[in-house]
Short mmCIF file of C-alpha atoms and ligand atoms in Angstrom, two decimals:
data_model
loop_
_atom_site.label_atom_id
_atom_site.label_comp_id
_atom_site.label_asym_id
_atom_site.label_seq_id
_atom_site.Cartn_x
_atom_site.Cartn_y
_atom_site.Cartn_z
CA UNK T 14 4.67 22.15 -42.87
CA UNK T 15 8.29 21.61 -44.25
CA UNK T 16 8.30 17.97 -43.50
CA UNK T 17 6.10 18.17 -46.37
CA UNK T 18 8.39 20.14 -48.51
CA UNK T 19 10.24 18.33 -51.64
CA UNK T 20 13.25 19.82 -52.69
CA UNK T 21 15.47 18.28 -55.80
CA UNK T 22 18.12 19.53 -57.68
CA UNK T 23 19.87 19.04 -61.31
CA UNK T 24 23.41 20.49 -62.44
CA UNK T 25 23.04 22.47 -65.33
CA UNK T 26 24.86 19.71 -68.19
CA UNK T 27 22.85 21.06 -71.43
CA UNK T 28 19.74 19.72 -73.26
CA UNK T 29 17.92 17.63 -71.04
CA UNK T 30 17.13 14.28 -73.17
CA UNK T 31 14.10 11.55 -72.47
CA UNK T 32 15.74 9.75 -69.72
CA UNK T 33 15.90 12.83 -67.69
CA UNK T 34 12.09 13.51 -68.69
CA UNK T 35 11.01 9.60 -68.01
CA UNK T 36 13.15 9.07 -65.38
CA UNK T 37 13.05 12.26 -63.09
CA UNK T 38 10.86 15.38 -64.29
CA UNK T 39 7.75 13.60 -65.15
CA UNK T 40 7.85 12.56 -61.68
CA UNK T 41 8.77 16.33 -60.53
CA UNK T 42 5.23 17.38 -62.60
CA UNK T 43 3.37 14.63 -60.50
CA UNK T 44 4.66 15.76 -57.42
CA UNK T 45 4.29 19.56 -57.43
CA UNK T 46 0.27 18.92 -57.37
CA UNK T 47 0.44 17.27 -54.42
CA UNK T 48 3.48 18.99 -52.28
CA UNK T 49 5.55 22.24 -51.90
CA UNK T 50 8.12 21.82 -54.46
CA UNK T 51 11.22 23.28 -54.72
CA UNK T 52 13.58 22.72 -58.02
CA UNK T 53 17.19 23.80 -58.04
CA UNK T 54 19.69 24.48 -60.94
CA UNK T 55 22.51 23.30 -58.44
CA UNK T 56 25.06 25.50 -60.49
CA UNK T 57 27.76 25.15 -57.93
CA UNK T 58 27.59 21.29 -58.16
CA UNK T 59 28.50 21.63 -61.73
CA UNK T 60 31.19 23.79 -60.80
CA UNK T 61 32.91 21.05 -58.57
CA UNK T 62 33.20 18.63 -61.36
CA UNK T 63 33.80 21.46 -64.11
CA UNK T 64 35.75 23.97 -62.72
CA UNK T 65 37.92 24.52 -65.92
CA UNK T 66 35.41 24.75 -68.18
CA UNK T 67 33.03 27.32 -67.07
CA UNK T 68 31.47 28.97 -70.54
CA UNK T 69 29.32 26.47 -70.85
CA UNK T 70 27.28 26.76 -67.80
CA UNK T 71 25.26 29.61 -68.42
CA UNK T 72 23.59 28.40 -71.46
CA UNK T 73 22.69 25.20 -69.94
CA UNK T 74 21.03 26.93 -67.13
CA UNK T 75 18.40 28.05 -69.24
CA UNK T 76 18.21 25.46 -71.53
CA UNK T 77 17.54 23.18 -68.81
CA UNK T 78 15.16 25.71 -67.07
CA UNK T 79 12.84 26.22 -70.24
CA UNK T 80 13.16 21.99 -70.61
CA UNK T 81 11.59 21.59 -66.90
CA UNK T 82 9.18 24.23 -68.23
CA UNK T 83 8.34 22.51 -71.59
CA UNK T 84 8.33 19.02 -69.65
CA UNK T 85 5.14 20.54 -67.45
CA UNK T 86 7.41 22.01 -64.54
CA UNK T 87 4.54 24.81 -63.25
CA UNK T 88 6.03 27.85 -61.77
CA UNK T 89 2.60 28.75 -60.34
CA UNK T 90 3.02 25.48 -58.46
CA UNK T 91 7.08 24.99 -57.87
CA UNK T 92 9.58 27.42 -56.88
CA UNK T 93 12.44 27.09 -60.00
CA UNK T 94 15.44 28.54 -58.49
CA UNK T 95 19.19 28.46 -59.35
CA UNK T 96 21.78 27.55 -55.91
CA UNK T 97 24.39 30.05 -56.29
CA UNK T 98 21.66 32.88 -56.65
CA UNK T 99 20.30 31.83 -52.92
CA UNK T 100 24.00 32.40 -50.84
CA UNK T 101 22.97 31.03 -47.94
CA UNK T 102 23.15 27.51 -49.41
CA UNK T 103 26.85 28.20 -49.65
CA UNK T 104 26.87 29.69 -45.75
CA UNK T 105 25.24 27.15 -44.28
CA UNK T 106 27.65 24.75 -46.38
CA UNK T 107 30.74 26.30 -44.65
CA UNK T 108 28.69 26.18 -41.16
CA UNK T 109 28.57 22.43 -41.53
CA UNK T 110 31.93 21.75 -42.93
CA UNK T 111 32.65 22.55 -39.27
CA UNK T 112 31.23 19.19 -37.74
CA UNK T 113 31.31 17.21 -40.68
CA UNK T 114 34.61 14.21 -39.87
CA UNK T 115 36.78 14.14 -43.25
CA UNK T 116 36.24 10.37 -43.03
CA UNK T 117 32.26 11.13 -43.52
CA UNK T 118 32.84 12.31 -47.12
CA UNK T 119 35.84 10.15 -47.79
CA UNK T 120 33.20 7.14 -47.42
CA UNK T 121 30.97 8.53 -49.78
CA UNK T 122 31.21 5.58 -53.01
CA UNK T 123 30.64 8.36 -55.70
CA UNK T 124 33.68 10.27 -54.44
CA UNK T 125 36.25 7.80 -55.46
CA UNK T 126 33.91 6.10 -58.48
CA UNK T 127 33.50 9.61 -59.62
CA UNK T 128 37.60 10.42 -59.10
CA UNK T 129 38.46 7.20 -61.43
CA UNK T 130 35.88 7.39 -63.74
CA UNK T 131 36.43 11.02 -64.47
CA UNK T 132 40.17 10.40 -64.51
CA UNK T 133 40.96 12.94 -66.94
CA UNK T 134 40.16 15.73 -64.75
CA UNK T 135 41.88 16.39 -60.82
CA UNK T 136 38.98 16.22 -58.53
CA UNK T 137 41.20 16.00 -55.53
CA UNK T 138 39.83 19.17 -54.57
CA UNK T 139 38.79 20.34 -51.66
CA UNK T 140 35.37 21.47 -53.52
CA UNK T 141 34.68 17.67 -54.91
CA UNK T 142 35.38 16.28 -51.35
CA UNK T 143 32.84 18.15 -50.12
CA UNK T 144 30.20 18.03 -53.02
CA UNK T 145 27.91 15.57 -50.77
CA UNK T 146 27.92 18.25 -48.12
CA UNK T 147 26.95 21.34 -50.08
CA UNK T 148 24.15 19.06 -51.08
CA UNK T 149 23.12 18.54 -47.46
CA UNK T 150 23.44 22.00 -47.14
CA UNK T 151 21.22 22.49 -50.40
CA UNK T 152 18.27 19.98 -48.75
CA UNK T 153 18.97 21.49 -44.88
CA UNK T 154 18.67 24.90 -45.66
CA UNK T 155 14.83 24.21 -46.51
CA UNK T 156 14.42 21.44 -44.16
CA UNK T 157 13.21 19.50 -46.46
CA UNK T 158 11.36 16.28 -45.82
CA UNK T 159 11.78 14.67 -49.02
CA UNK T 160 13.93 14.67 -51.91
CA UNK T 161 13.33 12.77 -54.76
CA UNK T 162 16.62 11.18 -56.21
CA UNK T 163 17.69 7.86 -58.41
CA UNK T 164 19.36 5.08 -56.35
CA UNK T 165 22.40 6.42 -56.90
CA UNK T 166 22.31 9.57 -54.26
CA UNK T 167 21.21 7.84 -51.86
CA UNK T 168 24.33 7.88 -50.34
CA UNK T 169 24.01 11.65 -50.11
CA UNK T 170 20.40 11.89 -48.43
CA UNK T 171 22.18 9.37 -46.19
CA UNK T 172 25.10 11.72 -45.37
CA UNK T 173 22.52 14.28 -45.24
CA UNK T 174 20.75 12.82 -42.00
CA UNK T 175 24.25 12.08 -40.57
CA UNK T 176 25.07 15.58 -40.73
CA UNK T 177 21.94 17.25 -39.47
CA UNK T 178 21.73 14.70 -36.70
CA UNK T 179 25.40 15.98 -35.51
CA UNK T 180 23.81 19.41 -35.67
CA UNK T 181 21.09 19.07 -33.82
CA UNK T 182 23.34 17.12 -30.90
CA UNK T 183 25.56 19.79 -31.23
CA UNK T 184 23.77 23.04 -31.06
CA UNK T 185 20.17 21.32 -30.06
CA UNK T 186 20.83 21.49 -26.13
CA UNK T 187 19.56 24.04 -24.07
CA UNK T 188 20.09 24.10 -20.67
CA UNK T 189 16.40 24.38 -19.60
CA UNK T 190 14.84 22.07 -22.75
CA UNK T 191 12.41 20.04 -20.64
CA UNK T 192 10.93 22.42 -19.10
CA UNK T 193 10.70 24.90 -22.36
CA UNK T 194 9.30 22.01 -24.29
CA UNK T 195 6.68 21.65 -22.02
CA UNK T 196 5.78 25.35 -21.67
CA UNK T 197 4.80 24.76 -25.53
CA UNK T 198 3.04 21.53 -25.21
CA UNK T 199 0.78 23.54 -22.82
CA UNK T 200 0.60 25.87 -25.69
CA UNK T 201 -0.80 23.51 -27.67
CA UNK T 202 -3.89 23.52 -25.91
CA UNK T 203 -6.19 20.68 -26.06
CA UNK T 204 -3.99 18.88 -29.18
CA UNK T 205 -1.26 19.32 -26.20
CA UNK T 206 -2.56 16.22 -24.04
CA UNK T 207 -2.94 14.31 -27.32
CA UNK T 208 0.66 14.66 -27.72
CA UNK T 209 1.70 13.69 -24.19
CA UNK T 210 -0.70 10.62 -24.71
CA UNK T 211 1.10 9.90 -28.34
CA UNK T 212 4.63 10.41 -27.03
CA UNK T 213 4.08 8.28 -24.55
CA UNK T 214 2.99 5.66 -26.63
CA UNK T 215 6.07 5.96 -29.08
CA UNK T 216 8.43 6.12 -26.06
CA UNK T 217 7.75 3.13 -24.08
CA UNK T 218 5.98 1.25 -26.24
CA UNK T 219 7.81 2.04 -29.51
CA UNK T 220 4.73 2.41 -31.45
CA UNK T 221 6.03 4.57 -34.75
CA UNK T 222 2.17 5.40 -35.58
CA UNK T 223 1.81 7.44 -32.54
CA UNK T 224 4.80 8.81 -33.85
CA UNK T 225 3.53 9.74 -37.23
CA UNK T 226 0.50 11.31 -35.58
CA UNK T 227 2.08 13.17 -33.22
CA UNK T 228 4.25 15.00 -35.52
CA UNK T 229 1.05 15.69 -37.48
CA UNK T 230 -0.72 17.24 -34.63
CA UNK T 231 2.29 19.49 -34.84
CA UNK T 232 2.32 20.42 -38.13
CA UNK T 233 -1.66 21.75 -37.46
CA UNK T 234 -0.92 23.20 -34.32
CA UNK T 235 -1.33 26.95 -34.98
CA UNK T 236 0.23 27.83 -31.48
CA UNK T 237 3.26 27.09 -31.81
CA UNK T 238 6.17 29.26 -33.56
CA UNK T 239 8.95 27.34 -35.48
CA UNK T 240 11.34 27.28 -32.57
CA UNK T 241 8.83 25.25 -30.24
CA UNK T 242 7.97 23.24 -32.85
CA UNK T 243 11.88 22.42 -33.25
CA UNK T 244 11.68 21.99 -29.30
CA UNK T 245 8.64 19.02 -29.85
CA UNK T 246 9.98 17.60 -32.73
CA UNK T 247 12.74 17.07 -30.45
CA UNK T 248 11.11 16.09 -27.16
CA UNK T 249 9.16 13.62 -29.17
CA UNK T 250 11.97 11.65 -29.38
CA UNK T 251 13.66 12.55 -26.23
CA UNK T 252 16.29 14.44 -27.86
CA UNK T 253 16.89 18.32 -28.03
CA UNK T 254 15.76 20.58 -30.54
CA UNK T 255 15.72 19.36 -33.74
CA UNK T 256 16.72 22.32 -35.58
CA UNK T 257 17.78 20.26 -38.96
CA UNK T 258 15.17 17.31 -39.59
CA UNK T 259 16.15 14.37 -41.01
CA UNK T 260 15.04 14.03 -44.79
CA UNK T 261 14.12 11.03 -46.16
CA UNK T 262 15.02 9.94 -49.98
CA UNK T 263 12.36 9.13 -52.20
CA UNK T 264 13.46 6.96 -54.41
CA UNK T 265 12.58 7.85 -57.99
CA UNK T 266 12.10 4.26 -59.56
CA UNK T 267 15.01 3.52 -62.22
CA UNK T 268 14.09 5.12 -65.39
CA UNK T 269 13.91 2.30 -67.67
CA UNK T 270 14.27 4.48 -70.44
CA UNK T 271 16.53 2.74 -72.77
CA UNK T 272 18.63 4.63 -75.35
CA UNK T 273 18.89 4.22 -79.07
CA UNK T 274 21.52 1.21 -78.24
CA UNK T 275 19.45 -0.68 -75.93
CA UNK T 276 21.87 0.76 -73.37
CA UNK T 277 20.51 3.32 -70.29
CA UNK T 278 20.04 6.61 -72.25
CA UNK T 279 23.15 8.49 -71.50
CA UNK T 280 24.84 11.46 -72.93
CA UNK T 281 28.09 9.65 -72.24
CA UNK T 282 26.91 7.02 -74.42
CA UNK T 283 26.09 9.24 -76.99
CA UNK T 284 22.66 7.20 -77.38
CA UNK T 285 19.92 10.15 -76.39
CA UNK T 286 17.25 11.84 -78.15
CA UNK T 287 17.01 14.94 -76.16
CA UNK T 288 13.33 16.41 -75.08
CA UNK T 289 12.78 18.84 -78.10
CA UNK T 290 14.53 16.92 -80.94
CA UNK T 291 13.70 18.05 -83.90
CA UNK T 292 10.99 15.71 -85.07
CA UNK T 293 13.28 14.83 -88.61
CA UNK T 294 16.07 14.06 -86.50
CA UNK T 295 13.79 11.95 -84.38
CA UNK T 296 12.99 9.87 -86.95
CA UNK T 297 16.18 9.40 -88.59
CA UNK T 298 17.62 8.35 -85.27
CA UNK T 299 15.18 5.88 -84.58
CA UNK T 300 15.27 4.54 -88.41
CA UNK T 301 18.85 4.04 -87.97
CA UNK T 302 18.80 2.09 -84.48
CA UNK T 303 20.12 -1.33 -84.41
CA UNK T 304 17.52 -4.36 -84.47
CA UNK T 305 18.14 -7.79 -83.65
CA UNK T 306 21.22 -8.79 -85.76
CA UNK T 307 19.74 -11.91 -86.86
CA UNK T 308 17.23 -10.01 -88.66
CA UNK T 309 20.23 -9.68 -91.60
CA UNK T 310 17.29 -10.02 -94.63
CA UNK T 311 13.77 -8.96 -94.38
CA UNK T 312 12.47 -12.77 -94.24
CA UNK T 313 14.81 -13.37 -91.76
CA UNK T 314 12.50 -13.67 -88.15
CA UNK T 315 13.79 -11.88 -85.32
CA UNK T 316 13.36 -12.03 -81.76
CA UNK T 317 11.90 -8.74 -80.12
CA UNK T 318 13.90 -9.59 -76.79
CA UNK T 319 17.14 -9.09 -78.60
CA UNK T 320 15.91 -5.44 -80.01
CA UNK T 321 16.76 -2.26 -78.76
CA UNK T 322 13.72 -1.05 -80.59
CA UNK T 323 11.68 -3.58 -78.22
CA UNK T 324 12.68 -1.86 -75.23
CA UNK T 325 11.41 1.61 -76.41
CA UNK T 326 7.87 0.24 -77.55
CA UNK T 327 7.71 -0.69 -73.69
CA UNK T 328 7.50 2.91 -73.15
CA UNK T 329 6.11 3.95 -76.13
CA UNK T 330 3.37 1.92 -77.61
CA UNK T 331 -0.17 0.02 -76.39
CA UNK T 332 -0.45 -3.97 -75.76
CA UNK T 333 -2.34 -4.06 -78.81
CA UNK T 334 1.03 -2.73 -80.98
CA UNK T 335 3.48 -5.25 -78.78
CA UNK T 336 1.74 -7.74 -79.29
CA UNK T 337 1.60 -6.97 -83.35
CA UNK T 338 5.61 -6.62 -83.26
CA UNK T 339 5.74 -10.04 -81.11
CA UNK T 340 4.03 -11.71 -84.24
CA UNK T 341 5.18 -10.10 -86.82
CA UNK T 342 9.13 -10.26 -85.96
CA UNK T 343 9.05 -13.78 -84.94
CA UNK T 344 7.51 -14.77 -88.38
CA UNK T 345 9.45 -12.35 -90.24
CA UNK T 346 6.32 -10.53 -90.98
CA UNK T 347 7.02 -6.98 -90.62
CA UNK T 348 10.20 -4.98 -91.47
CA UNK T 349 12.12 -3.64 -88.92
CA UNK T 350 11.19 0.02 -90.13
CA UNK T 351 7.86 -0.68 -90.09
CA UNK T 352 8.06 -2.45 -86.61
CA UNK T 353 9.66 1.12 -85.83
CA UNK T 354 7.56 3.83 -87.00
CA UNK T 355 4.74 3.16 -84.40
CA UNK T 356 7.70 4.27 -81.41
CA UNK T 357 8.44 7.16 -83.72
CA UNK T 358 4.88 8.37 -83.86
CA UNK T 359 4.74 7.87 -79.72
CA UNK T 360 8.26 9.91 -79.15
CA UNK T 361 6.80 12.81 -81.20
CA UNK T 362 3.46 12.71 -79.33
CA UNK T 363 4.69 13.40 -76.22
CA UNK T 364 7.18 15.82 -77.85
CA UNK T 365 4.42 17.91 -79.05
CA UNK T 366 2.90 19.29 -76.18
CA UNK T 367 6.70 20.24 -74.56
CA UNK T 368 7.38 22.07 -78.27
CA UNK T 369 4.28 23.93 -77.25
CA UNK T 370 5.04 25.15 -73.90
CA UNK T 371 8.86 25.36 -74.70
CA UNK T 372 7.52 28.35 -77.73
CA UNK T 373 7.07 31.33 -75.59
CA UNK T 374 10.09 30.78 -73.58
CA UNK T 375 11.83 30.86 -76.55
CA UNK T 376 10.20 33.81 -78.20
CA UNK T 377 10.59 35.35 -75.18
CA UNK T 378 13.59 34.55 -72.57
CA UNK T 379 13.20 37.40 -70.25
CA UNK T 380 9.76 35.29 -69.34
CA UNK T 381 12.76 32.86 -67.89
CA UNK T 382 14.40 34.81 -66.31
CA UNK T 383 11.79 36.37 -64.64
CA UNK T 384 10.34 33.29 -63.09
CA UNK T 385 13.65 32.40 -61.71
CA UNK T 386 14.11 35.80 -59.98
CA UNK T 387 11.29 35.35 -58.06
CA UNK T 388 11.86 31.35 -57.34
CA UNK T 389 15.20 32.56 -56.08
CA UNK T 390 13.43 35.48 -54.44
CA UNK T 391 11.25 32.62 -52.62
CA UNK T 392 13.71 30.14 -51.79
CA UNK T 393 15.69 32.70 -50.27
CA UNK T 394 13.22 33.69 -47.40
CA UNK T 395 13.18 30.17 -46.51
CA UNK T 396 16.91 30.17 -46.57
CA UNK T 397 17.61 33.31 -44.51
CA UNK T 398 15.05 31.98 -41.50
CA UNK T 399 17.09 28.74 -41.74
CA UNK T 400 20.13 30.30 -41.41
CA UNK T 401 19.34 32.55 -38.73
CA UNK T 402 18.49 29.44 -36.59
CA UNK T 403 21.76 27.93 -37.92
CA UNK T 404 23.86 31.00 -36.47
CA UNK T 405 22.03 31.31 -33.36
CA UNK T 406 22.12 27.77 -32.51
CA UNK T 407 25.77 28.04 -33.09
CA UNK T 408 26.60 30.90 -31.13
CA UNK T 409 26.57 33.24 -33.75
CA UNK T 410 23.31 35.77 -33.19
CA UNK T 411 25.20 38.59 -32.83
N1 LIG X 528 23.84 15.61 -56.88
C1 LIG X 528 22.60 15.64 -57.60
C2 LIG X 528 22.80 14.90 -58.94
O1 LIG X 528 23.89 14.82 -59.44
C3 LIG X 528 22.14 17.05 -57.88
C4 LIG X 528 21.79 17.76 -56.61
C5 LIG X 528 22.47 18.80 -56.06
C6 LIG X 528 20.68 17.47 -55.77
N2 LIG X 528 21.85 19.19 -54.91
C7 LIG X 528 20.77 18.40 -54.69
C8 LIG X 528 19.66 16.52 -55.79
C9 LIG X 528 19.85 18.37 -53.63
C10 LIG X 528 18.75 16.50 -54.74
C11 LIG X 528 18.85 17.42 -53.67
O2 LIG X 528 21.82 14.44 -59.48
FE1 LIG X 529 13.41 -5.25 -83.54
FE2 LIG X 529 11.01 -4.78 -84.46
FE3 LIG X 529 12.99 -5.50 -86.12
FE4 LIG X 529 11.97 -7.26 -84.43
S1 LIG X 529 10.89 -6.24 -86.09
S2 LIG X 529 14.12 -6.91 -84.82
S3 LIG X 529 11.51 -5.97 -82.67
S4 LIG X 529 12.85 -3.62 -84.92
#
């Protein structure tokens, strides 16, 4: 059921490097065996922030799309699609714009961070005031339950629930809900006094498990068409229909993937190795990282906690290897390239399998484009049933 459903999106910036793999599409491989997964290109995001440079986008599109498929990405498993392809992510955007207060976005802390940090450009637009909103729109559209996202979007999921619990306030009433929602618990059959019993419980006594369950019992109830199930989600709670559920975040743990300067691995910082680096230029870039400057002569001991080079065998190499660096640095034992080559050899490892898939894309690019049609093709059934509610519900089923 789409409480289940993951949905996450990237903007399209170029070459995806090995914080984006450690830090969020390792975690999209994980999850796509275990959930519906949808994975936008969220090309109109990219617009809001680079709306005066436009060539670029394209190409990063599908470099990006072929590094989700290198990185493991399955399109037997995932829907891959790209935003602006699927309009109704844009419709429903304008729909919501309609009960979303200014003073909503205006709070969001990446609007002004973003507007001083990228001072160069004018994002006083009425497209980067509302970037937060199209991706509500982006997450509402499939109703999904989860969205996996680094700490720093929370503040959008947030504003996401805000907005779809206006909605459903809004355009959730009907004049005879009680009695409609229980015409479809009697639907429910047997599973229906189960739900009376659970609602109950979560009602008076506040018991959230009874909660949990009863919204499971929904999600197996065969009887009941979406629009009763909207009406039970709902009267769960004692609220209307809730056409727009509430999606939760969840929180991607903080990629602790360092960069080549000990620093977060950031194009910005200009500090990356990107997923399918060449393995040459892999090695020279780790070869010429900086080590622990007290290390000035090779018999000069170091201290590993002072390394950049440290940080990456933490992702890189086995306790037995750490524990060789430990000793040998502090008693100037090993050289610093030596101390090094072991991360090398683990970087190009897990390279090597994402060269592999990455080939046939490349040999072959219509295979790309192809398996974005028919994501987009996918997401866009999903979309249109959405936004069909969306209009009805707000007086626009004509
Ligand atoms: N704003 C997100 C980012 O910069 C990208 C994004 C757009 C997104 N739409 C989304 C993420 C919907 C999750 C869900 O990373
Ligand atoms: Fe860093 Fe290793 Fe050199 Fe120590 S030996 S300073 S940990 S690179």
């Amino acid at each position: 059921m789409f409480a289940d459903r993951v949905l996450s999106g990237m903007r399209p910036t170029g070459k995806l490097h090995l914080g984006h793999y450690h830090g969020v599409i390792k975690n999209w491989t994980s999850l796509q065996n275990e959930h519906e997964c949808l994975f936008m290109v969220a090309d109109w995001h990219a617009l809001t922030t680079n709306y005066d440079e436009v060539g670029i986008i394209e190409k990063s599109i599908w470099d990006m799309v072929i590094d989700w498929l290198a990185a493991g990405v399955d399109p037997e498993k995932a829907t891959i699609f790209i935003q602006s392809k699927v309009p109704q992510h844009a419709e429903l955007h304008l729909a919501l714009s309609m009960v979303t207060p200014l003073g909503w976005l205006e709070r969001v802390p990446t609007y002004k961070d973003q507007i001083d940090k990228l001072s160069h450009k004018d994002l006083t637009t009425y497209g980067f005031l509302g970037y937060p909103l199209l991706q509500a729109a982006d997450i509402l559209i499939y109703k999904a339950g989860r969205v996996p996202v680094g700490e720093d979007q929370v503040p959008h999921i947030e504003l996401t629930r805000e907005v779809a619990r206006r909605f459903n306030h809004l355009y959730g009433r009907e004049p005879n809900f009680e009695e409609l929602a229980k015409a479809a618990v009697k639907k429910m059959g047997k599973a229906g006094k189960e739900f009376d019993q659970l609602r109950v419980r979560y009602l008076q006594d506040g018991d959230g498990e009874a909660l949990l369950k009863a919204r499971e019992l929904l999600g197996a109830s065969q009887n009941l068409g979406a629009i009763d199930g909207e009406r039970l989600l709902g009267y769960l709670e004692n609220k209307g229909k809730i056409i727009l559920p509430e999606a939760e975040a969840l929180l991607t743990e903080a990629s602790k993937m360092p960069g080549l300067d000990g620093q977060k691995m950031s194009k910005s910082y200009g500090n990356t190795i990107t997923m399918r680096e060449e393995p040459a230029a892999v090695s020279k870039k780790i070869r010429a990282m900086p080590t622990d400057p007290a290390r000035v002569r090779r018999t000069d001991a170091g201290d590993p906690a002072k390394c950049p080079v440290w940080q990456l065998h933490q992702v890189y190499t086995d306790s037995a290897t750490r524990e060789w660096v430990q000793a040998g640095c502090t008693s100037a034992g090993i050289g610093c390239l030596e101390c090094k080559q072991p991360v090398i050899e683990g970087v190009l490892k897990e390279q090597q399998p994402m060269f592999e898939r990455a080939q046939q894309y490349l040999d072959n690019p219509q295979l790309v484009k192809d398996i974005v049609a028919d994501g987009c093709a996918r997401a866009g059934k999903i979309a249109q049933d959405t936004m069909r509610e969306v209009r009805e519900a707000m007086g626009l089923g004509y």
